[in-house]
Short mmCIF file of C-alpha atoms in Angstrom, two decimals:
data_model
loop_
_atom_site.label_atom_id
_atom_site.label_comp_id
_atom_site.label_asym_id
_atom_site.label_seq_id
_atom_site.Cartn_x
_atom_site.Cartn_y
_atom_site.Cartn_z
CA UNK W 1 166.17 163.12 134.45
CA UNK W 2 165.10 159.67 133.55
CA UNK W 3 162.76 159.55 130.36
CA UNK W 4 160.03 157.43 132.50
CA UNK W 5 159.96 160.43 135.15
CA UNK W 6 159.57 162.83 132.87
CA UNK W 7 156.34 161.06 131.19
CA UNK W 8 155.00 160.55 134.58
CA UNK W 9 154.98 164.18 134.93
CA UNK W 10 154.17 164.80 131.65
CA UNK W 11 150.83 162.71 132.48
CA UNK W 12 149.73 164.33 135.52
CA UNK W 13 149.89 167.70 133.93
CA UNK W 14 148.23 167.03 130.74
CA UNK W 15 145.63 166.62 132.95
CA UNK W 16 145.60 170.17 134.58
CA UNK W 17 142.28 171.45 132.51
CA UNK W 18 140.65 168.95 134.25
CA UNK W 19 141.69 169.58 137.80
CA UNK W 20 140.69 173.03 136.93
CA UNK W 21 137.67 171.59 135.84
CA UNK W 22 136.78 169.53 138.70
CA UNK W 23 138.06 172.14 141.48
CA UNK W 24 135.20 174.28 140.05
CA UNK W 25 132.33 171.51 139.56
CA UNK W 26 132.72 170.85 143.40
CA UNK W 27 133.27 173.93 144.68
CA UNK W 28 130.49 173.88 146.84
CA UNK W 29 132.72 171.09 148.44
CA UNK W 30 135.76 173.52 149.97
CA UNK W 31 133.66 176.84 149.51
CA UNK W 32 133.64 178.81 152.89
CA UNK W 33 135.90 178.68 155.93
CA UNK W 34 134.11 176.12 158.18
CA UNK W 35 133.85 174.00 154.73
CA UNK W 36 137.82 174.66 154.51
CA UNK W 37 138.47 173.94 158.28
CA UNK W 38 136.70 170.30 157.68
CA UNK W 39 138.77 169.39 155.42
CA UNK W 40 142.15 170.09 157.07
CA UNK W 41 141.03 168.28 159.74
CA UNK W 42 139.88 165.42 157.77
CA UNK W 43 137.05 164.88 159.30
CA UNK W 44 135.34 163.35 155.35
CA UNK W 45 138.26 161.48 155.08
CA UNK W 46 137.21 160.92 151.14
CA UNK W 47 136.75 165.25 150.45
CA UNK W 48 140.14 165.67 152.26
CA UNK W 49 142.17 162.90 150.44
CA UNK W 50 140.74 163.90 147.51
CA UNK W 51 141.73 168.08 147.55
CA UNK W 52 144.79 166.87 149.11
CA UNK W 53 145.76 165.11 145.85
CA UNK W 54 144.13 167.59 143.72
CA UNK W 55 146.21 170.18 145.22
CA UNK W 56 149.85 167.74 144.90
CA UNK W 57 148.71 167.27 141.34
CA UNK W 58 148.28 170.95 140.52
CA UNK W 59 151.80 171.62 141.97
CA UNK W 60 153.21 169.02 139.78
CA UNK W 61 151.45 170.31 136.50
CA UNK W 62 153.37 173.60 137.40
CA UNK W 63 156.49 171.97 138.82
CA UNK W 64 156.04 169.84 134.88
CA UNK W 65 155.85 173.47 132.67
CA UNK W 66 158.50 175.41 134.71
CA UNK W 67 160.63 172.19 133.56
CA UNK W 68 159.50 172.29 130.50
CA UNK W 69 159.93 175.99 129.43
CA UNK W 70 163.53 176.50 131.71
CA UNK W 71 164.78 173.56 133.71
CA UNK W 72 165.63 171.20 131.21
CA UNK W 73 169.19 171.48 129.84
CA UNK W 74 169.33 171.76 125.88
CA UNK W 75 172.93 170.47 125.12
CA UNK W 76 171.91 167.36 122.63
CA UNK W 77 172.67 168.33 118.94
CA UNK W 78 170.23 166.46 116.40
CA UNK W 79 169.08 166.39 112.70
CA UNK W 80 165.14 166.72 111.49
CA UNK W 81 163.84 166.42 108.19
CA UNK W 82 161.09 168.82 106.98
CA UNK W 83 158.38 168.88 109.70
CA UNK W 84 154.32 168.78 109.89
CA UNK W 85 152.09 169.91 112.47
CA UNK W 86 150.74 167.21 113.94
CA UNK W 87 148.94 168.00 117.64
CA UNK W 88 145.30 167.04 115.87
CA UNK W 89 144.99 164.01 118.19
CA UNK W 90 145.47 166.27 121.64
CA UNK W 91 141.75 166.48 120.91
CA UNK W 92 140.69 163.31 120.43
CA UNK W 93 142.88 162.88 123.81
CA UNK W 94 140.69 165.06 125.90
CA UNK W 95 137.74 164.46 124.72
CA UNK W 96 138.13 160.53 125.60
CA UNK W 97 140.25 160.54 128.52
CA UNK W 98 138.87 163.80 130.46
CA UNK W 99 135.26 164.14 129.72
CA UNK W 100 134.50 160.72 131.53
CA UNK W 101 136.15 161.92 134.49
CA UNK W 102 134.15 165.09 135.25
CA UNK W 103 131.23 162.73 136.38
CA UNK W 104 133.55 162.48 139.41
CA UNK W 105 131.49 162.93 142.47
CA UNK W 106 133.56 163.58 145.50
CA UNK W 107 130.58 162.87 147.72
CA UNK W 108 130.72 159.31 146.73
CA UNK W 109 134.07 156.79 147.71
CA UNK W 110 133.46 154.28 144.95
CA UNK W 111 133.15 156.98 142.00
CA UNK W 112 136.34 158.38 143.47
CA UNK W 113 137.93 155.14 143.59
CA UNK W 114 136.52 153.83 140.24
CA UNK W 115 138.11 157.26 138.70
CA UNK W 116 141.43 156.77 140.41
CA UNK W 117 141.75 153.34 138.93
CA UNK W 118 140.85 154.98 135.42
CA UNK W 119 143.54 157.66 135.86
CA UNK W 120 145.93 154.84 137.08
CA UNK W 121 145.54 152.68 134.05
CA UNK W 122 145.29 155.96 131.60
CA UNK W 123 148.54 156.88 133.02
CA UNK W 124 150.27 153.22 132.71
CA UNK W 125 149.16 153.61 128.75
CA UNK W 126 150.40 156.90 128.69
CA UNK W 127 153.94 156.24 129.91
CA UNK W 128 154.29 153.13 128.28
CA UNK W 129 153.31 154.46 125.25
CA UNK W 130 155.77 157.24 125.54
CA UNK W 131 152.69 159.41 124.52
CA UNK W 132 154.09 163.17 125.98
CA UNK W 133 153.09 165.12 123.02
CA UNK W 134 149.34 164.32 123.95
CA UNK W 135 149.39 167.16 126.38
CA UNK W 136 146.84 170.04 126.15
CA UNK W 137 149.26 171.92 128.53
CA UNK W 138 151.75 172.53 126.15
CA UNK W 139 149.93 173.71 123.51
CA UNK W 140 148.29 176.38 126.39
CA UNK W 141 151.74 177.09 127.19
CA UNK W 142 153.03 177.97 123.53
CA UNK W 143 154.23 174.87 122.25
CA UNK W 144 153.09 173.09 119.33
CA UNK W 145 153.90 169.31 118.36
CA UNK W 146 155.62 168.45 115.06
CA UNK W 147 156.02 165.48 113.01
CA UNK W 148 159.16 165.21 110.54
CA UNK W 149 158.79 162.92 107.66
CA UNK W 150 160.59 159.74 109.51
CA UNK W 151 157.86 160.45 112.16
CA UNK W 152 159.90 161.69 114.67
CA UNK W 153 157.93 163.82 116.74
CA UNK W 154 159.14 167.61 118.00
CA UNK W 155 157.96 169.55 120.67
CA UNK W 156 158.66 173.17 119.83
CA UNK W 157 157.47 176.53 120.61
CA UNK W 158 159.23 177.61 117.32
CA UNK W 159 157.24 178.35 114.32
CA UNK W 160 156.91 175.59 111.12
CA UNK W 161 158.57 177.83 109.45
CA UNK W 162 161.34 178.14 111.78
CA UNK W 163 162.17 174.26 111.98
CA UNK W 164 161.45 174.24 108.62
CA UNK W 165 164.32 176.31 107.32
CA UNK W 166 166.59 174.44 109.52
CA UNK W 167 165.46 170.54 107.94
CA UNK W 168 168.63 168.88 107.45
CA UNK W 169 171.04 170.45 109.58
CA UNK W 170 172.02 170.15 113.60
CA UNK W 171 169.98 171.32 116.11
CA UNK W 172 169.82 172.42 119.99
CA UNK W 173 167.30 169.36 120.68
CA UNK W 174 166.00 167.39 124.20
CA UNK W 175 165.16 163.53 123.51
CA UNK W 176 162.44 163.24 125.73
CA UNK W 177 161.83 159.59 125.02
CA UNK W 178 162.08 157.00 121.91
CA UNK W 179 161.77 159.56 118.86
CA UNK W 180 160.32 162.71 120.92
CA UNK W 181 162.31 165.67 121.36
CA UNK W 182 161.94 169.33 122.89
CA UNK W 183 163.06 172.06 120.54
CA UNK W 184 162.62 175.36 122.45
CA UNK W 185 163.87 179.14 121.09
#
């Protein structure tokens, strides 16, 4: 799998809390058969589009971990130096990046188009930026990300400890993209 496809994904489901999030401030939206019924039919073209793609994007958040945690082949051998944990800025990441986008309302086209164009252009920074370790879902799913001291960045649901004791020496490692790798147990 290509590096850029797997960032893609990697973006869409780093943003899972907030479909979560947003399937349960609109509620009130989908809630109840007739509601459910509209919506197939598409008859608010805006609600339906918009739980159309929620629903595609929660598949590929869950398509993204089940890759993650068994899919992807570990065959690559490489050498860390002693590591750091380093996932303090997954914060900072959903703080700025989700937050604004639970004003969505789905009620209104241009705050659902405004968001989509925010989403587009916070996913272009986030695959050209290579930034995959700024993903809440992997620290919900067990992982943790690690720095080691040439700032390459590991993400590993081993312990510190565990990479730790193994600084120096050849590993069972992923690259994921330029100086990110995927240690798993």
């Amino acid at each position: 799998m290509s590096t850029r496809i797997y960032r893609m994904l990697s973006y869409i489901a780093s943003y899972f809390p907030l479909y979560i999030l947003l399937i349960i401030s609109n509620y009130n939206v989908f809630w109840g058969v007739d509601k459910l019924k509209q919506i197939a039919k598409f008859e608010n073209k805006p609600i339906s589009i918009f739980i159309l793609v929620l629903v595609v994007l929660v598949l590929i958040a869950f398509l993204f971990q089940l890759l993650v945690s068994k899919i992807l082949k570990i065959t690559e051998r490489h050498k860390f130096k002693t590591m750091k944990r380093h996932d303090d800025k997954i914060l900072n990441y959903v703080v700025t990046y989700i937050v604004p986008m639970l004003s969505i309302n789905v009620s209104n086209t241009s705050t659902l188009i405004s968001n989509l164009g925010l989403f587009v252009l916070f996913g272009f920074l986030y695959v050209k930026n290579s930034l995959v370790h700024l993903n809440p879902m992997l620290l919900i799913f067990g992982y943790n990300i690690y720095v080691d001291e040439d700032d390459v960045i590991v993400i590993s649901n081993r312990t510190l400890y565990q990479l730790n004791s193994n600084a120096g020496e050849r590993v069972h490692a992923r690259r994921l993209s330029e100086n990110i790798y995927l240690i798993r147990k």
